[in-house]
Amino acid sequence: MSQEKIKKKLDVLFINLPSVSPELSDNDDATSADNLTPPLGLMYIANSIKDCEFINSYKCVDFAILDYKDVLENGKMGELVSEELNNGGIQKPDVVAVSLMFSSSYDFFKLVISKVKNIWPDTKVMVGGVHASNTVEYLLEKNQGVDYITCGEGEGAFVEFLDMVSSGTKINILGVHSLNNIKKLGENKKKFDQKFERTNVVNDFNVDFTAYPDLINMDVYTSETSLFSLSKTTSSVRSFSIMASRGCPYRCTFCASSTVHGRSPRWRDLQNVVDEIYWLNETYGVTKFYLIDDNYVPKKKTIELFNLLSTIAIENFEIIIQNMSINATDFDIIDAIVAAKINNIAFAIESGSKETQKRIMKNVKLEKAIDLVSYSQRKGLNVRCFFIIGFPEETIEEMGETFEYAKKLGADWSTFSVASPIPGTVMYEEFVKLGYIKDDPDAWTGTTIRDRVFDTKEINKNDIKDLAYRANLDVNFVNNLSIKNGDYKNAETIFTNFVKSNDFHIFAYDCLRRVYKESGSVNKENKIIDKMKLLMEQDKKARSFSRYFDLLDNDIRTTLSACVQAN
């Protein structure tokens, strides 16, 4: 009888990247922004391996939480990366697992991979995430140092992969690719299918949240978030992001989430979600929780979630809903949200043009959106809506329809972004086919939700950025709904929260100035004016707002313009 081969105990080093390469986020422009959110993908992957018999240890080098200001100035980024890897807690990892979620991380990803292979040439490197799942062939062929890529959800496949490494065998794992085994799908694939073989979706993704501290710095990730919301409280509280479900059934041409999570909605055991909330509160004092699910379907499960959240007994407990679908939401769901004492909601509408809605396959019922927003506000919710401009072949006139619709909609906040061509989306392929981008890193690295690296026949890259940001200032600040309606308390709360993470934002301070002026608080108004003048004198990012001063009231425009001229 043959004896089973003894498995090696493995040391695994996870690597979390910043969502934007540091050199791209170091921007004095008022439109730039970056937020720190916990790496839930890596946390779920780590949870899947923590009790495996072939695991000796696992650690994480978290590049997302570092301050890069000094190294950007002294040009020693490579030295910093090497130092962090060497001090990552594992002397010589058997496997390095990198999460490449965002295209805008690619430049930094290349640097990290080169340093990993320089320090540990024999270590196997596995890469996963949304961007990696959609650029399998390029990453394996062009990036020396990438040994394997997991395409799709990784919990099950990564366990199989580590088992293979531990036993020293070679097996074919569904959704796992290597240079000699890139599993492309046939040319007769359906329009929305994957280009590459994908793992099976994970149906049971309940998590042992008590193991989070083994991977990431929970004190950092539960600190007061810089994520903007329409919370009705100004208290400084600890926060965290959670996910109750995966999978979105819709086929929006600009979204790549389904290339990892699939289209079939699946939910955690809701008691597991509630237990996580209580643990985060008891262990780290978290009271604000960001629900970051892609969608909430079906209706029955969604109402069950909010009904359960309504029973949570935590002082100052608050839920921030990051995104909901107009088409999947109705008055019953809004009522359940209100019953859960949630005070804000966000809807992804994307376009106010019916023609654009058809082209991007979002198919939002725009009249229904008006009804839902109005109903939500009558129920006491602050409403945020998301819009995108610059889709392939979208005209200036159609973009204008979006701006006019946003004003008509009357949400408490409207976020305007520029369409970003993300690998794995129909929109990316459309921009490639139109000749505006090539299917290579030049199209990945400079694109964020406000920036674009290419011109189109409809509008150039600088003008579309300015158009989106000017709309943002016009709708949310100059014509802020709370100020216009005389709800100065709500407006004060919104903009007090806003300047906590955007201390440079002249227009946000101007909204506070107007609130205090209209409510007769002369001393507070004067303090805000002094703050604005100081910012204009000392803060380069604040001064970049000067190109939008035509939107300001005459008096404050004159005051601030004088500060600009003096500097």
C-alpha positions in Angstrom: 0.0 0.0 0.0 1.5 3.3 -1.1 2.1 5.9 1.6 0.4 9.3 1.1 2.9 12.0 0.5 3.6 14.2 3.5 2.3 17.7 2.9 4.5 20.7 3.6 3.2 23.3 6.0 2.9 26.6 4.0 3.6 30.2 5.0 1.4 32.5 2.9 1.9 36.2 2.5 -1.1 38.3 1.3 -0.5 41.7 -0.3 -3.1 44.4 -0.3 -2.6 47.3 -2.8 -3.9 50.9 -2.7 -6.8 51.4 -5.0 -4.8 54.0 -7.0 -1.1 53.8 -7.5 0.5 56.4 -5.1 2.0 58.5 -7.9 -1.5 58.9 -9.4 -3.2 59.9 -6.1 -0.6 62.5 -5.2 -2.6 65.3 -6.9 -3.2 68.9 -5.8 -6.3 69.1 -8.0 -9.5 69.6 -6.1 -11.2 66.8 -8.0 -8.8 64.1 -6.7 -9.9 61.8 -3.9 -9.1 58.4 -2.4 -10.7 56.4 0.4 -9.6 53.6 2.6 -11.8 50.6 2.8 -11.1 47.2 4.3 -9.9 44.5 1.8 -12.9 42.3 2.2 -11.8 40.0 -0.7 -8.5 39.1 1.0 -10.2 38.8 4.3 -12.6 36.2 2.9 -9.8 34.4 1.2 -7.7 34.3 4.4 -10.8 33.0 6.3 -11.0 30.1 3.8 -7.5 28.8 4.6 -7.0 29.6 8.2 -8.0 26.1 9.5 -6.4 24.1 6.7 -4.0 21.5 7.9 -1.3 22.5 5.4 -1.1 26.1 6.6 1.6 27.1 9.0 1.0 30.8 9.0 -0.4 33.7 7.0 0.3 37.4 7.2 -0.6 40.5 5.1 1.6 43.4 3.9 -0.9 46.2 3.6 0.3 48.9 1.2 -3.1 50.6 1.2 -2.6 52.1 4.7 0.8 53.7 4.2 1.5 57.4 3.8 3.5 57.9 0.6 4.1 61.6 0.7 7.8 61.4 1.7 8.8 58.6 -0.7 7.1 60.4 -3.6 9.2 63.4 -2.8 12.5 61.6 -2.3 12.0 59.0 -5.1 12.6 56.0 -2.8 9.4 54.0 -3.5 11.3 50.9 -4.4 13.2 50.9 -1.1 9.9 51.3 0.8 8.3 48.4 -1.0 11.3 46.1 -0.3 11.4 47.2 3.4 7.7 46.5 3.9 8.0 43.0 2.3 11.0 42.1 4.4 9.2 43.2 7.5 5.9 41.5 6.6 6.2 38.9 9.3 7.2 35.9 7.1 10.9 35.4 6.4 10.4 33.3 3.2 6.8 32.8 2.1 5.9 29.7 0.1 3.1 31.6 -1.6 2.5 35.3 -2.1 -1.2 36.2 -2.9 -1.9 39.6 -4.4 -5.2 41.2 -4.7 -5.3 43.3 -8.0 -8.8 44.7 -7.8 -8.4 48.0 -9.6 -6.9 48.9 -13.0 -5.6 52.1 -11.4 -3.3 50.0 -9.1 -1.4 48.4 -12.0 1.7 50.5 -12.0 2.2 49.9 -8.3 1.4 46.2 -8.7 4.2 45.9 -11.2 6.7 47.4 -8.7 5.5 45.1 -5.9 5.8 42.0 -8.1 9.3 42.8 -9.2 10.4 43.3 -5.6 8.7 40.1 -4.4 10.6 38.1 -7.0 13.8 39.9 -6.3 13.6 39.0 -2.6 12.1 35.5 -3.0 12.7 34.2 -6.5 11.4 30.8 -5.7 8.1 31.9 -4.1 5.0 31.2 -6.1 2.9 34.3 -6.8 -0.8 34.1 -7.2 -2.9 37.1 -8.3 -6.7 37.6 -8.1 -9.3 40.3 -8.1 -11.5 42.0 -10.7 -8.7 43.5 -12.8 -6.6 40.3 -12.7 -9.7 38.2 -13.7 -10.1 40.2 -16.9 -6.4 40.5 -17.9 -5.3 37.0 -17.4 -3.4 36.6 -20.7 -1.6 39.9 -20.5 -0.5 39.6 -16.8 0.9 36.1 -17.3 2.7 36.9 -20.6 4.0 40.4 -19.9 4.6 40.4 -16.1 7.6 38.3 -15.1 6.9 37.2 -11.6 3.2 36.3 -11.9 3.0 32.6 -11.7 -0.8 32.0 -11.4 -4.0 33.9 -11.7 -7.4 33.0 -10.1 -10.2 34.2 -12.3 -13.4 34.6 -10.3 -14.2 34.1 -6.6 -11.2 32.6 -5.0 -12.1 30.9 -1.7 -12.4 27.4 -3.0 -9.8 27.6 -5.7 -7.1 29.1 -3.4 -7.5 26.2 -1.0 -7.1 23.7 -3.8 -4.1 25.7 -5.1 -2.4 25.7 -1.7 -3.1 22.0 -1.3 -1.4 21.4 -4.6 1.6 23.4 -3.6 1.8 21.7 -0.2 1.7 18.2 -1.7 4.1 19.1 -4.6 1.6 17.8 -7.2 0.3 19.4 -10.4 -3.5 19.4 -10.9 -5.8 21.4 -13.1 -7.9 23.7 -10.9 -11.1 25.3 -12.3 -10.5 29.0 -12.9 -6.7 29.0 -12.1 -4.4 29.9 -14.9 -0.7 29.8 -15.5 1.5 30.8 -18.5 1.4 27.2 -19.9 -2.3 26.8 -19.1 -4.3 29.9 -20.0 -7.8 28.6 -20.4 -9.5 30.9 -22.9 -13.2 30.3 -23.7 -14.3 29.6 -27.3 -15.0 32.3 -29.8 -18.7 31.3 -29.8 -19.1 32.6 -26.2 -22.1 34.7 -25.5 -21.6 38.5 -25.4 -21.6 38.7 -21.6 -19.6 35.5 -20.9 -16.1 35.5 -19.6 -13.0 35.5 -21.8 -11.3 33.1 -19.5 -12.4 30.1 -17.5 -13.8 31.1 -14.1 -14.1 29.4 -10.7 -17.4 28.3 -9.5 -19.2 31.0 -7.4 -19.1 30.5 -3.7 -22.5 29.8 -2.1 -21.4 29.7 1.5 -19.4 32.8 2.4 -20.2 33.2 6.1 -17.1 34.4 7.7 -15.2 34.0 11.0 -14.9 37.7 11.6 -12.9 37.1 14.8 -9.9 36.3 12.6 -9.9 39.7 10.9 -7.1 41.0 13.3 -4.9 38.1 12.1 -4.7 39.7 8.7 -5.2 43.5 8.9 -4.8 46.4 11.3 -8.3 46.7 12.6 -7.6 49.8 14.6 -6.8 51.5 11.3 -9.7 50.1 9.3 -12.3 50.8 12.1 -11.1 54.4 12.6 -13.4 57.3 11.4 -13.8 56.8 7.7 -13.2 59.3 5.0 -16.0 57.9 2.9 -18.6 60.6 2.4 -22.2 59.9 3.2 -25.3 61.8 4.0 -25.3 60.8 7.6 -27.5 63.0 9.8 -25.1 62.8 12.7 -21.8 64.7 13.0 -20.4 62.6 15.8 -16.9 61.2 15.2 -17.4 57.4 15.3 -15.6 54.3 14.4 -16.8 52.6 11.2 -16.4 49.5 9.1 -17.6 48.1 5.7 -19.7 44.9 5.6 -21.2 42.8 2.8 -24.3 40.7 3.1 -24.6 39.4 -0.4 -22.8 38.8 -3.7 -23.9 38.7 -7.3 -25.8 41.2 -9.5 -28.3 40.0 -12.1 -28.1 43.1 -14.2 -25.9 43.6 -17.3 -24.7 47.2 -17.2 -22.1 47.7 -19.9 -19.7 49.6 -17.6 -19.5 47.2 -14.6 -17.1 44.3 -14.2 -18.3 43.0 -10.9 -20.1 40.0 -12.4 -16.8 38.8 -14.0 -15.8 37.8 -10.4 -19.0 37.4 -8.5 -21.3 36.1 -11.2 -24.9 37.2 -11.8 -26.7 34.9 -9.3 -27.5 36.7 -6.1 -26.3 34.8 -3.0 -26.6 35.8 0.6 -24.7 35.2 3.8 -26.6 33.8 6.7 -28.1 37.1 8.0 -27.4 36.0 11.6 -23.7 35.9 10.6 -24.0 39.5 9.4 -25.7 40.6 12.7 -23.1 38.7 14.7 -20.3 40.5 12.8 -21.9 43.8 13.6 -22.1 43.1 17.3 -18.5 41.8 17.4 -17.2 44.9 15.7 -19.1 47.0 18.1 -18.0 45.1 21.2 -14.4 44.7 20.1 -13.6 48.0 18.4 -16.5 50.3 19.3 -17.8 50.5 15.7 -21.2 52.1 15.5 -21.3 53.1 11.8 -21.6 50.3 9.2 -21.3 50.7 5.5 -23.3 48.2 3.4 -21.3 47.8 0.2 -23.2 45.1 -1.6 -23.5 45.4 -5.4 -27.2 45.0 -5.2 -30.0 43.9 -3.0 -32.1 41.2 -4.6 -34.5 39.5 -4.3 -37.0 41.7 -2.5 -37.9 39.1 0.2 -34.3 38.7 1.3 -33.7 42.5 1.2 -36.6 43.2 3.5 -35.5 40.3 5.8 -32.1 42.0 6.1 -33.5 45.4 7.0 -36.0 43.9 9.4 -33.2 42.1 11.2 -31.1 45.3 11.3 -34.0 47.0 12.9 -33.6 44.8 16.0 -30.0 45.6 16.7 -29.5 47.2 20.1 -26.4 49.3 19.8 -26.2 52.8 21.0 -25.8 55.3 18.1 -26.0 52.4 15.7 -26.0 53.6 12.1 -26.2 51.9 8.6 -24.9 53.7 5.5 -26.3 52.2 2.3 -23.8 52.7 -0.5 -25.9 51.7 -3.4 -29.3 50.5 -4.4 -31.0 49.7 -7.7 -34.0 51.8 -8.7 -35.5 48.9 -10.6 -35.1 46.5 -7.7 -36.4 48.9 -5.0 -40.0 49.7 -4.1 -41.9 51.5 -1.4 -42.0 48.4 0.8 -38.2 48.2 0.8 -38.0 51.9 1.6 -40.4 51.4 4.5 -38.2 48.5 5.8 -35.1 50.8 5.6 -36.9 53.5 7.5 -38.1 51.0 10.1 -34.4 50.0 10.6 -33.8 53.6 11.7 -31.5 54.2 8.6 -31.5 57.9 7.7 -29.9 57.8 4.2 -30.0 55.9 1.0 -28.1 55.9 -2.3 -29.4 55.1 -5.8 -27.2 54.3 -8.9 -29.1 56.0 -11.8 -26.1 56.8 -14.0 -27.9 58.7 -16.8 -30.8 61.0 -17.2 -31.0 60.3 -20.9 -33.4 57.5 -22.0 -31.3 56.8 -25.1 -28.1 56.5 -23.0 -30.0 54.2 -20.5 -30.7 51.8 -23.4 -27.1 51.9 -24.7 -25.5 51.1 -21.4 -28.2 48.5 -20.6 -28.9 50.1 -17.2 -32.5 50.6 -18.2 -33.4 52.6 -15.1 -37.0 53.6 -15.1 -36.4 57.4 -14.7 -40.0 58.2 -13.8 -39.9 55.5 -11.0 -36.6 57.1 -9.8 -38.4 60.4 -9.3 -41.1 58.7 -7.3 -38.7 56.7 -5.2 -36.5 59.7 -4.4 -39.5 61.8 -3.4 -41.0 59.0 -1.3 -37.7 58.4 0.5 -37.3 62.1 1.3 -40.9 62.2 2.6 -40.0 59.3 4.9 -37.1 61.3 6.3 -34.2 59.8 4.3 -31.3 61.8 2.9 -31.0 60.6 -0.7 -27.8 60.4 -2.7 -27.8 59.6 -6.5 -24.9 58.5 -8.7 -24.5 59.6 -12.3 -21.9 58.9 -15.1 -21.2 60.9 -18.2 -19.0 60.1 -21.2 -20.2 56.7 -22.3 -19.1 55.6 -25.8 -20.7 57.8 -28.4 -22.7 59.7 -25.8 -23.3 63.2 -27.1 -22.9 66.5 -25.2 -26.6 67.0 -25.4 -27.2 63.6 -23.8 -24.8 64.5 -21.0 -26.8 67.7 -20.6 -29.9 65.6 -20.2 -28.3 63.9 -17.2 -27.5 67.2 -15.5 -31.0 68.5 -16.1 -32.6 65.3 -14.9 -30.4 65.4 -11.7 -31.7 68.9 -11.0 -35.3 67.8 -11.6 -34.8 64.7 -9.5 -34.0 66.8 -6.5 -31.8 64.3 -4.5 -30.0 65.6 -1.5 -26.7 64.8 -3.2 -25.7 63.9 -6.8 -22.3 62.4 -7.6 -21.2 62.9 -11.2 -18.4 60.7 -12.5 -16.6 60.2 -15.9 -17.1 56.8 -17.5 -14.0 54.7 -16.8 -13.3 51.9 -19.3 -12.6 48.9 -17.1 -11.2 45.6 -18.6 -13.9 43.0 -18.6 -16.7 45.4 -19.5 -18.6 45.8 -22.7 -17.8 49.5 -22.5 -14.1 48.8 -22.5 -14.4 46.8 -25.6 -16.5 49.6 -27.2 -13.8 52.2 -26.5 -11.2 49.8 -27.9 -13.2 49.2 -31.1 -13.8 53.0 -31.5 -10.0 53.4 -31.5 -9.9 55.7 -28.4 -7.8 53.2 -26.3 -5.6 50.2 -26.8 -6.1 47.0 -24.8 -3.0 47.6 -22.7 -1.8 49.3 -19.5 -1.9 52.8 -21.0 -5.7 52.6 -20.8 -5.6 51.3 -17.2 -3.3 53.3 -15.1 -4.5 56.9 -15.5 -8.3 56.3 -15.3 -10.2 57.1 -12.2 -13.9 58.1 -11.7 -13.0 61.7 -12.5 -10.1 61.4 -14.9 -9.8 60.2 -18.4 -6.6 59.6 -20.4 -8.1 59.9 -23.9 -10.2 62.3 -26.1 -13.3 61.3 -28.0 -14.9 63.0 -31.0 -17.6 64.3 -28.6 -15.4 65.8 -25.9 -11.7 65.9 -24.9 -10.4 64.5 -21.7 -9.9 67.8 -19.9 -13.3 69.2 -20.8 -15.2 66.1 -19.7 -13.4 66.2 -16.3 -14.3 69.8 -15.9 -17.9 69.3 -17.0 -18.5 66.6 -14.4 -16.9 68.5 -11.6 -18.6 71.8 -12.5 -21.9 69.9 -12.4 -21.0 68.5 -9.0 -20.3 72.0 -7.6 -23.4 73.4 -9.2 -25.9 70.8 -8.0 -24.5 69.8 -4.6 -23.0 73.1 -3.4 -24.2 76.2 -5.2 -27.8 74.9 -5.5 -27.7 72.5 -2.4 -31.2 71.3 -1.8 -31.1 71.6 2.0 -30.0 75.2 1.9 -32.5 76.1 -0.8 -35.3 74.5 1.4 -34.1 76.3 4.5 -33.1 73.0 6.3 -30.0 74.6 7.7 -29.5 72.0 10.4 -29.3 69.2 7.9 -27.1 71.3 5.6 -24.7 72.1 8.5 -24.4 68.4 9.3 -23.7 67.4 5.7 -21.0 70.0 5.1 -19.5 69.6 8.6 -19.0 65.9 7.8 -17.8 66.7 4.3 -15.0 69.1 5.4 -13.7 66.5 8.0 -12.2 64.5 5.1 -12.0 67.4 2.5 -10.5 70.2 4.6 -9.4 72.0 1.4 -12.9 72.2 -0.1 -13.7 75.9 -0.6 -17.2 75.3 -1.9 -18.1 73.1 1.2 -16.9 75.9 3.5 -18.9 78.4 1.4 -22.1 76.3 2.0 -21.4 76.5 5.8 -20.9 80.2 5.4 -24.3 80.6 3.7 -25.9 78.4 6.4 -24.6 80.6 9.1 -25.4 83.8 7.2 -29.0 82.7 6.6 -29.5 81.6 10.2 -28.1 84.8 11.6 -24.9 83.2 13.2 -22.6 86.2 12.4 -19.6 85.0 14.4 -19.7 81.5 12.9 -20.0 83.0 9.4 -17.0 85.2 10.0 -15.0 82.3 11.3 -15.7 80.4 8.1 -14.7 83.3 6.0 -11.4 83.5 7.8 -10.9 79.8 7.3 -11.6 80.2 3.6 -9.1 83.1 3.3 -6.5 81.1 5.1 -7.0 78.1 2.8 -6.6 80.3 -0.2 -3.3 81.7 1.1 -1.8 78.3 2.2 -3.4 75.4 0.4 -2.6 74.7 -3.2 -5.6 72.3 -3.6 -8.0 75.0 -2.2 -6.6 77.5 -4.7 -7.4 75.2 -7.6 -11.0 76.0 -7.0 -10.4 79.5 -8.4 -11.4 78.3 -11.9 -14.9 77.7 -10.6 -15.3 81.0 -8.7 -17.8 82.2 -11.3 -20.3 79.9 -9.5 -19.9 81.8 -6.1 -21.8 84.7 -4.8 -20.3 88.1 -5.8 -19.1 89.1 -2.3 -17.3 85.9 -1.4 -15.9 85.6 -4.9 -14.3 89.1 -4.6 -12.9 88.3 -1.2 -11.3 85.0 -2.3 -10.1 86.3 -5.6 -8.2 88.9 -3.7 -6.5 86.2 -1.8 -5.5 84.4 -5.0 -4.1 87.6 -6.5 -2.1 88.3 -3.3 -0.4 84.9 -3.7 
